[in-house]
């Protein structure tokens, strides 16, 4: 995958001192050839004692327009402020996009588009780059017509069924919290020996946002749910996929499950279930039901098609595991990662993401020699529960082949397993819930590729 | 300002029990009139025992297609996943936009576009809605041609001047941190007796993002800056406004000042200085120089036009105050706020934002009776230094006129002043650095408007 036009996907040469005697000559030579348009002005400014005005004066006085002409953006009038506008990324970032995997699914409506993790910083995923997973395509539903119903599988499980408009929901007490969402099938291809090329395709069914909504417990309290008997919740979406999932009531009682309408400060995006989705922190994305229209309380799990046929873990010996929906502790190095190129030896900042469906990330260790030696990475603040955590580590690359891996540990003490350890327990027939350590090989050429260490 | 099509700008009627005997009749009556398209299906589903399939079966069996036809989004095939796409908000959110104030400035290139704070949740501002303030318009600069120079006003102030490409900068150690940015002129109109109608126009030159970049100290260490003598930094932008600002070296030494390329996970937006801007946490936005091309260290403040003529505080008695760039502790209630309408008595969640340029917000008190009684609001996690903090408070509106205000206190013990207190010290001739308590009047009609309490 090429990232030629954006700096965020590349790793290039180390800084040079352009202002040494040799550097001066090089800069002028290159400027004359038009290769370093800015440096010629910056350099002229330095000669003149600093400042754009000085550079312009110098340009005017020595007449060498070829070297000292200021660029248009330093002399012209730019674009006006937005008149009722919604901003977009730079045209130079057009290669930083969600991308589908052609052939992965039979239709583009029941499919996936992966987030470009290798080009992202920090922990927030821009909503325009949030991964997509649809079961029957996405819709832009009129919020004034959308309703949410709360009912019981048996009338005795709650005092009164309720139906809410969006306006009614948005008047209720709300909270905002940062959480990751990961598809249960993320990194699914790696169960076999398929090493897909980039971390966009290995780990890109992962995103992180600040979600805003009403704790589901508030709605259930209004409806008078009998928490002693109603131990399960069925969540139902309004799209044509008839998506239904069972959520254990203890997650609702903890206050963590939200009926969410906000994401990263604004209303949910249509691809993410506008105007309403369930947020089930730590649990696989399929349970975060989009276009949420109904919540039913019941006294047993519902065994719906998307938890009895799909989203199950095939185990050794022909058994399968159901309702294994918590996303266990996991991490991935995003820089350097598959498809990137290290153009020179020297300093690099290794950077990546760690997360756990069971709470906070406690520690991340990183190796550059395939696991013989590990160093503990820095965790960037804030470290939040069931949220992405950004880690970094300083690295001097000696130009020799290197295998880069990260291994996360969460606050429960659980340690992310190797592929070998995971397969020993889970076998090789699964699609879902692969949280194994990811390996990136840095070749002598600087090219980085996905390798599977058995 | 009307927000008719989006739920995020409105406050409407309280929940009703649609499933009481009277409710049943009302729902059917309204459904027949086509006013509650979803409820008729949800209600039918409840009658049938739950589920869309049940509703559809019911629709087929009783033949009353007028009431029980499922909407297209519950039966049809939706939109496909993005094929190399960048997502956009729902069409129903088209009214949630940045907005300029016609007539406020002579040209639209040296102007402002305000963020719609009244429609935002949590603390992250979507980059597409981040406020804009340009001095000579915005540009989309080619990052492969952009350079950053580090030099000294005197050659003895550092060991070697440096010029960095974007690729070189992005290999250096970086950090990601959440910070607010506020224009020094935010809430400037309120210095006089001009009560602009909405919090978009009173406080909308305020946004908050996760910024990613290289601590400026790293670049200065590479250049061998003499920190004992070089106590000031001049930051210079590459756009035609010749924007230059002095930054005290102690802010750089603290590690807080960043040479930033990332914002909310992706590269900076063009309106925000792509590909490079200075991030000076806690300091007014004008110092966060966009299109950053040069940093010069010096032994005295530079007194540039944008700190000697503009961005000064006119004080009583004809004096003026310079270099008062820290944004003091401030807050604003965003719900309810000017332009919104409360359509009924009863429960509301008062919600707003608090921030301080000197550290963390420690407490926010809220009054609904113009300051006679105050209650302490809940602060939502995470509470971060020099970052927006979201506060909320439960409120039962009795339908009588109410004056809603918030008063923030930061970790230094500083308390946000009233307008009267601020004017006693600062007089009435200022434009900049108004951090007074904001007052919203809720009228008996439910309409909310900006009022100034002397």
Coordinates of C-alpha atoms in Angstrom, one line a residue, chain A:
Chain A
X1 CA 0.0 0.0 0.0
X2 CA 1.4 3.3 -1.1
X3 CA 1.1 6.5 1.0
X4 CA 3.1 8.7 -1.2
X5 CA 1.2 12.0 -0.9
X6 CA 0.7 12.1 2.9
X7 CA 3.5 12.4 5.5
X8 CA 1.5 10.4 8.1
X9 CA 2.1 7.1 6.4
X10 CA 5.8 7.4 5.8
X11 CA 9.1 7.2 7.6
X12 CA 11.8 9.1 5.8
X13 CA 15.3 10.3 6.1
X14 CA 16.8 11.7 9.3
X15 CA 17.4 15.5 9.7
X16 CA 20.5 17.0 8.2
X17 CA 22.1 20.3 9.0
X18 CA 21.2 22.4 6.0
X19 CA 23.1 25.3 7.3
X20 CA 26.6 23.9 7.5
X21 CA 28.9 25.3 4.8
X22 CA 28.3 22.3 2.6
X23 CA 24.6 22.5 3.5
X24 CA 24.4 26.1 2.3
X25 CA 25.7 25.2 -1.1
X26 CA 23.4 22.2 -1.3
X27 CA 20.4 24.2 -0.4
X28 CA 21.1 26.9 -3.0
X29 CA 21.8 24.2 -5.6
X30 CA 18.6 22.4 -4.9
X31 CA 16.6 25.6 -4.6
X32 CA 17.8 26.6 -8.1
X33 CA 16.5 23.2 -9.3
X34 CA 13.2 23.9 -7.6
X35 CA 13.4 21.0 -5.3
X36 CA 13.3 22.8 -1.9
X37 CA 10.9 25.7 -2.4
X38 CA 10.5 26.6 1.2
X39 CA 14.1 26.2 2.3
X40 CA 15.3 28.9 -0.2
X41 CA 13.1 31.5 1.5
X42 CA 13.7 30.3 5.0
X43 CA 17.4 30.4 4.3
X44 CA 17.2 33.8 2.7
X45 CA 15.3 35.0 5.8
X46 CA 18.0 33.7 8.1
X47 CA 20.7 35.5 6.0
X48 CA 18.7 38.8 6.3
X49 CA 18.3 38.5 10.0
X50 CA 14.9 36.8 10.2
X51 CA 11.4 37.3 9.0
X52 CA 9.3 37.1 5.8
X53 CA 9.5 40.8 5.2
X54 CA 13.3 40.6 5.3
X55 CA 13.2 37.7 2.8
X56 CA 10.9 39.6 0.5
X57 CA 13.1 42.7 0.7
X58 CA 16.1 40.6 0.0
X59 CA 14.3 39.1 -3.0
X60 CA 13.4 42.5 -4.3
X61 CA 16.9 43.9 -3.9
X62 CA 19.1 41.2 -5.3
X63 CA 16.8 40.4 -8.2
X64 CA 17.3 36.7 -8.1
X65 CA 13.6 35.8 -8.3
X66 CA 14.5 32.2 -9.2
X67 CA 15.8 31.7 -5.7
X68 CA 13.9 34.2 -3.5
X69 CA 10.3 34.5 -4.8
X70 CA 7.9 33.8 -2.0
X71 CA 5.3 31.1 -2.5
X72 CA 1.7 32.2 -3.2
X73 CA 0.5 31.3 0.2
X74 CA 3.0 33.8 1.8
X75 CA 1.8 36.7 -0.4
X76 CA -1.7 36.0 -1.5
X77 CA -5.1 36.1 0.0
X78 CA -6.2 32.6 1.1
X79 CA -9.6 31.0 1.4
X80 CA -12.4 32.7 3.4
X81 CA -13.8 31.3 6.6
X82 CA -16.6 28.8 6.3
X83 CA -20.0 30.3 5.5
X84 CA -22.1 27.5 7.1
X85 CA -19.5 24.9 6.2
X86 CA -18.3 21.6 7.5
X87 CA -14.6 21.1 7.2
X88 CA -12.7 18.5 5.3
X89 CA -9.1 17.1 5.4
X90 CA -6.4 18.5 3.2
X91 CA -6.3 17.3 -0.4
X92 CA -2.8 16.0 0.3
X93 CA -4.4 13.5 2.8
X94 CA -6.6 11.8 0.2
X95 CA -4.8 8.5 0.6
X96 CA -5.8 8.3 4.3
X97 CA -9.1 6.6 4.0
X98 CA -11.2 3.7 5.1
X99 CA -10.7 0.8 2.7
X100 CA -12.7 -2.3 1.9
X101 CA -11.1 -5.6 1.1
X102 CA -12.3 -6.6 -2.3
X103 CA -13.4 -10.2 -2.4
X104 CA -13.7 -10.5 1.4
X105 CA -17.5 -10.4 1.2
X106 CA -20.0 -11.2 -1.5
X107 CA -21.8 -7.8 -1.4
X108 CA -20.6 -4.4 -0.4
X109 CA -23.7 -3.9 1.8
X110 CA -22.8 -6.9 4.1
X111 CA -19.2 -5.9 4.3
X112 CA -16.4 -4.1 6.1
X113 CA -14.3 -1.0 5.5
X114 CA -11.1 -0.8 7.5
X115 CA -9.7 2.2 9.5
X116 CA -6.2 3.4 8.4
X117 CA -4.6 2.8 11.8
X118 CA -1.1 3.1 10.3
X119 CA -1.8 6.8 9.6
X120 CA -3.6 7.8 12.8
X121 CA -2.2 9.5 15.9
X122 CA -3.2 9.4 19.6
X123 CA -6.4 7.5 20.6
X124 CA -9.3 9.3 18.9
X125 CA -10.5 8.0 15.6
X126 CA -11.8 10.7 13.3
X127 CA -15.5 9.9 12.7
X128 CA -14.9 10.1 8.9
X129 CA -12.3 7.3 9.2
X130 CA -14.1 5.1 11.7
X131 CA -14.3 1.5 10.5
X132 CA -17.6 0.3 9.0
X133 CA -19.3 -3.1 9.4
X134 CA -22.7 -3.4 8.0
X135 CA -25.0 -6.4 7.8
X136 CA -27.4 -4.9 5.2
X137 CA -25.9 -1.5 4.3
X138 CA -26.2 1.8 6.1
X139 CA -29.1 4.3 6.2
X140 CA -29.6 7.9 7.1
X141 CA -32.8 7.6 9.2
X142 CA -34.9 10.7 9.9
X143 CA -34.5 11.2 13.6
X144 CA -37.9 12.9 13.9
X145 CA -39.5 9.6 12.9
X146 CA -37.2 7.3 14.9
X147 CA -38.5 5.7 18.1
X148 CA -37.0 3.5 20.8
X149 CA -39.2 1.0 22.6
X150 CA -38.5 -0.7 25.9
X151 CA -40.6 -3.8 26.6
X152 CA -40.5 -7.2 28.3
X153 CA -40.5 -10.7 26.9
X154 CA -43.1 -11.2 29.6
X155 CA -45.3 -8.3 30.8
X156 CA -44.4 -9.1 34.4
X157 CA -40.7 -8.3 33.9
X158 CA -41.3 -4.5 34.0
X159 CA -44.0 -2.1 35.2
X160 CA -44.7 -0.2 32.0
X161 CA -43.4 -0.5 28.4
X162 CA -42.2 2.8 27.1
X163 CA -41.6 4.4 23.7
X164 CA -39.2 7.3 23.4
X165 CA -38.7 9.9 20.7
X166 CA -35.2 11.2 20.1
X167 CA -36.1 14.5 21.6
X168 CA -37.4 12.7 24.7
X169 CA -34.2 10.6 25.0
X170 CA -32.0 13.7 24.6
X171 CA -33.7 15.4 27.6
X172 CA -32.7 12.6 29.9
X173 CA -29.5 12.5 32.0
X174 CA -26.5 11.7 29.7
X175 CA -22.8 11.0 30.0
X176 CA -19.9 11.1 27.7
X177 CA -17.2 8.5 27.8
X178 CA -14.2 7.4 25.6
X179 CA -14.3 3.8 24.5
X180 CA -12.9 1.6 21.8
X181 CA -15.1 -0.5 19.6
X182 CA -13.6 -3.6 17.9
X183 CA -15.3 -6.1 15.6
X184 CA -15.2 -9.6 17.0
X185 CA -13.7 -10.7 13.7
X186 CA -10.9 -8.1 13.8
X187 CA -7.6 -9.8 12.9
X188 CA -9.6 -12.9 11.9
X189 CA -7.5 -13.5 8.8
X190 CA -4.5 -14.2 10.9
X191 CA -6.1 -17.3 12.5
X192 CA -4.9 -19.1 9.4
X193 CA -1.6 -18.4 7.7
X194 CA -2.9 -15.4 5.8
X195 CA -0.6 -12.5 6.6
X196 CA -2.5 -9.5 5.1
X197 CA -0.2 -6.7 4.2
X198 CA -1.0 -3.7 6.4
X199 CA -2.3 -3.0 9.9
X200 CA -5.3 -1.3 8.2
X201 CA -6.3 -4.8 7.1
X202 CA -5.0 -6.8 10.1
X203 CA -6.4 -4.6 12.9
X204 CA -8.5 -1.9 11.2
X205 CA -11.9 -3.1 12.5
X206 CA -11.0 -1.0 15.6
X207 CA -11.9 2.6 16.4
X208 CA -12.2 4.8 19.4
X209 CA -14.5 7.7 20.1
X210 CA -16.0 9.8 22.8
X211 CA -19.6 8.5 23.0
X212 CA -22.5 10.4 24.5
X213 CA -25.8 9.0 25.6
X214 CA -28.2 7.9 28.3
X215 CA -27.2 5.1 30.6
X216 CA -29.5 2.2 29.7
X217 CA -30.2 1.8 33.4
X218 CA -32.0 5.2 33.4
X219 CA -34.5 3.9 30.8
X220 CA -35.0 0.6 32.6
X221 CA -35.5 2.4 35.9
X222 CA -38.2 4.6 34.2
X223 CA -39.9 1.4 32.9
X224 CA -39.7 -0.2 36.3
X225 CA -37.7 -3.3 35.2
X226 CA -37.6 -6.2 37.7
X227 CA -33.9 -6.6 37.9
X228 CA -34.1 -9.8 40.0
X229 CA -35.9 -11.7 37.1
X230 CA -34.9 -9.8 34.0
X231 CA -31.3 -10.8 33.7
X232 CA -30.9 -10.4 29.9
X233 CA -31.6 -7.7 27.4
X234 CA -32.4 -8.2 23.7
X235 CA -31.2 -5.2 21.6
X236 CA -32.8 -4.8 18.1
X237 CA -31.8 -2.6 15.2
X238 CA -34.1 -0.9 12.7
X239 CA -32.2 -1.9 9.6
X240 CA -33.1 -4.8 7.4
X241 CA -30.5 -7.2 8.8
X242 CA -32.8 -7.9 11.8
X243 CA -29.7 -7.5 14.0
X244 CA -30.5 -8.7 17.5
X245 CA -28.1 -9.4 20.3
X246 CA -28.3 -10.5 24.0
X247 CA -26.7 -8.3 26.6
X248 CA -26.3 -9.5 30.1
X249 CA -28.1 -7.3 32.6
X250 CA -25.1 -7.0 34.9
X251 CA -23.4 -4.8 32.2
X252 CA -26.5 -2.5 32.3
X253 CA -26.6 -2.4 36.1
X254 CA -22.9 -1.3 36.1
X255 CA -24.1 1.9 34.4
X256 CA -21.6 1.3 31.5
X257 CA -24.1 0.5 28.7
X258 CA -25.3 3.6 26.9
X259 CA -28.1 4.4 24.5
X260 CA -25.9 6.7 22.5
X261 CA -26.7 9.5 20.1
X262 CA -23.3 11.3 20.2
X263 CA -19.9 10.4 18.9
X264 CA -16.8 12.7 19.1
X265 CA -18.9 15.7 20.0
X266 CA -21.5 15.5 17.3
X267 CA -24.4 13.2 16.5
X268 CA -23.5 9.7 15.4
X269 CA -22.6 9.2 11.8
X270 CA -25.1 7.3 9.6
X271 CA -22.6 4.5 9.1
X272 CA -22.5 4.2 12.9
X273 CA -26.2 3.9 13.5
X274 CA -27.5 7.5 13.4
X275 CA -29.6 8.5 15.3
X276 CA -29.2 5.8 18.0
X277 CA -26.9 2.9 18.8
X278 CA -26.1 0.8 21.8
X279 CA -22.7 1.3 23.4
X280 CA -21.5 -1.9 25.3
X281 CA -18.0 -1.0 26.5
X282 CA -15.5 -3.9 26.2
X283 CA -17.8 -6.0 24.2
X284 CA -17.4 -6.9 20.5
X285 CA -18.9 -4.4 18.0
X286 CA -21.8 -6.5 16.8
X287 CA -23.5 -6.0 20.2
X288 CA -23.3 -2.2 19.8
X289 CA -26.6 -2.5 17.8
X290 CA -27.0 0.3 15.3
X291 CA -30.3 2.1 14.4
X292 CA -31.4 0.9 17.8
X293 CA -35.2 0.7 17.9
X294 CA -36.1 -1.8 20.7
X295 CA -34.8 -3.2 24.0
X296 CA -36.5 -6.1 25.5
X297 CA -35.8 -7.5 28.9
X298 CA -36.0 -11.3 29.4
X299 CA -35.1 -14.0 31.8
X300 CA -32.8 -16.0 29.5
X301 CA -30.3 -15.4 26.7
X302 CA -32.0 -15.2 23.3
X303 CA -29.7 -17.3 21.1
X304 CA -30.4 -15.2 18.1
X305 CA -28.9 -16.0 14.7
X306 CA -26.1 -13.5 15.3
X307 CA -25.1 -15.3 18.5
X308 CA -25.9 -18.9 17.7
X309 CA -24.8 -19.2 14.1
X310 CA -22.5 -16.2 13.6
X311 CA -20.0 -14.8 16.2
X312 CA -19.3 -18.1 17.8
X313 CA -15.8 -19.5 18.4
X314 CA -15.1 -22.9 16.8
X315 CA -12.9 -24.8 19.3
X316 CA -10.7 -27.9 19.0
X317 CA -12.6 -31.2 19.0
X318 CA -15.7 -29.9 17.2
X319 CA -17.1 -27.9 20.1
X320 CA -18.0 -24.2 19.9
X321 CA -18.1 -21.4 22.4
X322 CA -21.0 -19.0 22.5
X323 CA -21.5 -15.6 24.1
X324 CA -17.7 -15.0 24.3
X325 CA -18.2 -11.4 23.5
X326 CA -15.7 -9.6 25.7
X327 CA -12.7 -8.3 23.8
X328 CA -9.6 -9.6 25.6
X329 CA -6.4 -7.5 26.1
X330 CA -4.7 -6.8 22.8
X331 CA -2.2 -4.5 21.1
X332 CA -0.6 -3.7 17.8
X333 CA 2.4 -1.6 16.7
X334 CA 1.2 0.8 14.1
X335 CA 4.6 2.4 13.4
X336 CA 6.5 0.7 11.9
X337 CA 3.9 -1.6 10.4
X338 CA 3.3 -3.6 7.2
X339 CA 3.6 -1.5 4.0
X340 CA 5.7 1.2 5.6
X341 CA 9.4 1.8 4.6
X342 CA 12.2 2.9 6.8
X343 CA 14.5 4.9 4.5
X344 CA 17.5 5.1 6.7
X345 CA 19.1 3.7 9.9
X346 CA 18.8 5.7 13.1
X347 CA 16.2 6.9 15.5
X348 CA 12.5 5.9 15.2
X349 CA 9.7 6.2 17.7
X350 CA 7.9 2.9 17.8
X351 CA 4.2 3.7 18.4
X352 CA 1.1 1.6 18.8
X353 CA -2.3 1.0 20.4
X354 CA -3.3 -1.3 23.3
X355 CA -6.8 -2.0 24.7
X356 CA -8.7 -4.4 26.9
X357 CA -12.4 -5.2 27.2
X358 CA -11.9 -5.8 30.9
X359 CA -10.6 -2.4 32.1
X360 CA -7.5 -0.3 31.8
X361 CA -4.2 -1.3 30.1
X362 CA -1.6 -1.6 32.7
X363 CA 1.6 -2.2 30.7
X364 CA 2.9 -2.8 27.2
X365 CA 6.2 -4.4 26.4
X366 CA 7.9 -4.1 23.0
X367 CA 10.5 -6.3 21.3
X368 CA 12.5 -5.6 18.2
X369 CA 14.2 -9.0 18.0
X370 CA 11.1 -11.2 17.8
X371 CA 10.7 -11.7 21.5
X372 CA 14.2 -12.4 22.9
X373 CA 14.4 -9.0 24.6
X374 CA 11.5 -6.9 25.8
X375 CA 11.4 -3.3 26.9
X376 CA 8.5 -1.6 28.7
X377 CA 6.8 1.2 26.6
X378 CA 5.6 4.6 27.7
X379 CA 1.8 4.8 28.1
X380 CA 0.4 8.1 27.1
X381 CA -2.2 9.8 29.3
X382 CA -5.1 9.6 29.6
X383 CA -5.2 5.8 30.2
X384 CA -9.0 5.1 30.4
X385 CA -11.0 1.9 31.0
X386 CA -12.1 0.0 27.8
X387 CA -10.5 2.7 25.7
X388 CA -7.5 2.7 23.4
X389 CA -4.2 3.5 25.0
X390 CA -1.3 4.9 22.9
X391 CA 2.2 3.5 23.7
X392 CA 5.6 4.7 22.4
X393 CA 9.2 3.5 22.7
X394 CA 12.4 5.0 21.4
X395 CA 14.3 2.8 19.0
X396 CA 17.6 3.1 17.1
X397 CA 17.4 0.9 14.0
X398 CA 20.8 -0.5 13.1
X399 CA 19.8 -1.4 9.6
X400 CA 19.6 -5.1 10.2
X401 CA 16.4 -7.2 9.9
X402 CA 14.2 -6.7 13.0
X403 CA 11.0 -8.3 14.2
X404 CA 8.8 -5.8 16.1
X405 CA 6.1 -7.0 18.4
X406 CA 4.0 -5.6 21.3
X407 CA 2.5 -7.4 24.3
X408 CA -0.1 -5.8 26.4
X409 CA -1.2 -6.5 30.0
X410 CA -4.4 -5.2 31.5
X411 CA -5.3 -4.3 35.1
X412 CA -6.7 -7.8 35.7
X413 CA -3.2 -9.2 35.1
X414 CA -4.1 -10.9 31.8
X415 CA -1.3 -10.9 29.3
X416 CA -1.8 -10.9 25.6
X417 CA -0.9 -14.3 24.2
X418 CA 1.4 -15.4 21.4
X419 CA -0.2 -17.0 18.3
X420 CA 1.2 -20.3 19.5
X421 CA -0.4 -19.9 23.0
X422 CA -3.7 -18.9 21.5
X423 CA -3.9 -21.8 19.1
X424 CA -3.0 -24.3 21.9
X425 CA -6.3 -23.4 23.6
X426 CA -8.5 -22.3 20.7
X427 CA -7.3 -24.4 17.7
X428 CA -7.1 -23.1 14.2
X429 CA -10.7 -23.0 13.0
X430 CA -11.9 -19.7 14.5
X431 CA -12.7 -16.5 12.8
X432 CA -13.4 -14.4 15.9
X433 CA -11.5 -13.1 19.0
X434 CA -8.0 -13.4 17.8
X435 CA -6.0 -11.2 20.3
X436 CA -2.6 -12.7 19.6
X437 CA 0.7 -10.7 19.4
X438 CA 1.3 -9.2 16.0
X439 CA 4.7 -9.5 14.3
X440 CA 6.1 -7.0 11.8
X441 CA 9.4 -7.8 10.0
X442 CA 11.6 -4.9 9.1
X443 CA 13.8 -6.1 6.3
X444 CA 17.3 -4.7 5.6
X445 CA 15.8 -2.7 2.7
X446 CA 13.6 -0.9 5.3
X447 CA 10.4 -2.5 4.0
X448 CA 8.1 -3.7 6.7
X449 CA 5.9 -6.7 6.2
X450 CA 3.5 -9.0 8.2
X451 CA 5.0 -12.3 9.3
X452 CA 3.5 -15.0 11.4
X453 CA 5.7 -16.6 14.0
X454 CA 4.5 -20.0 15.0

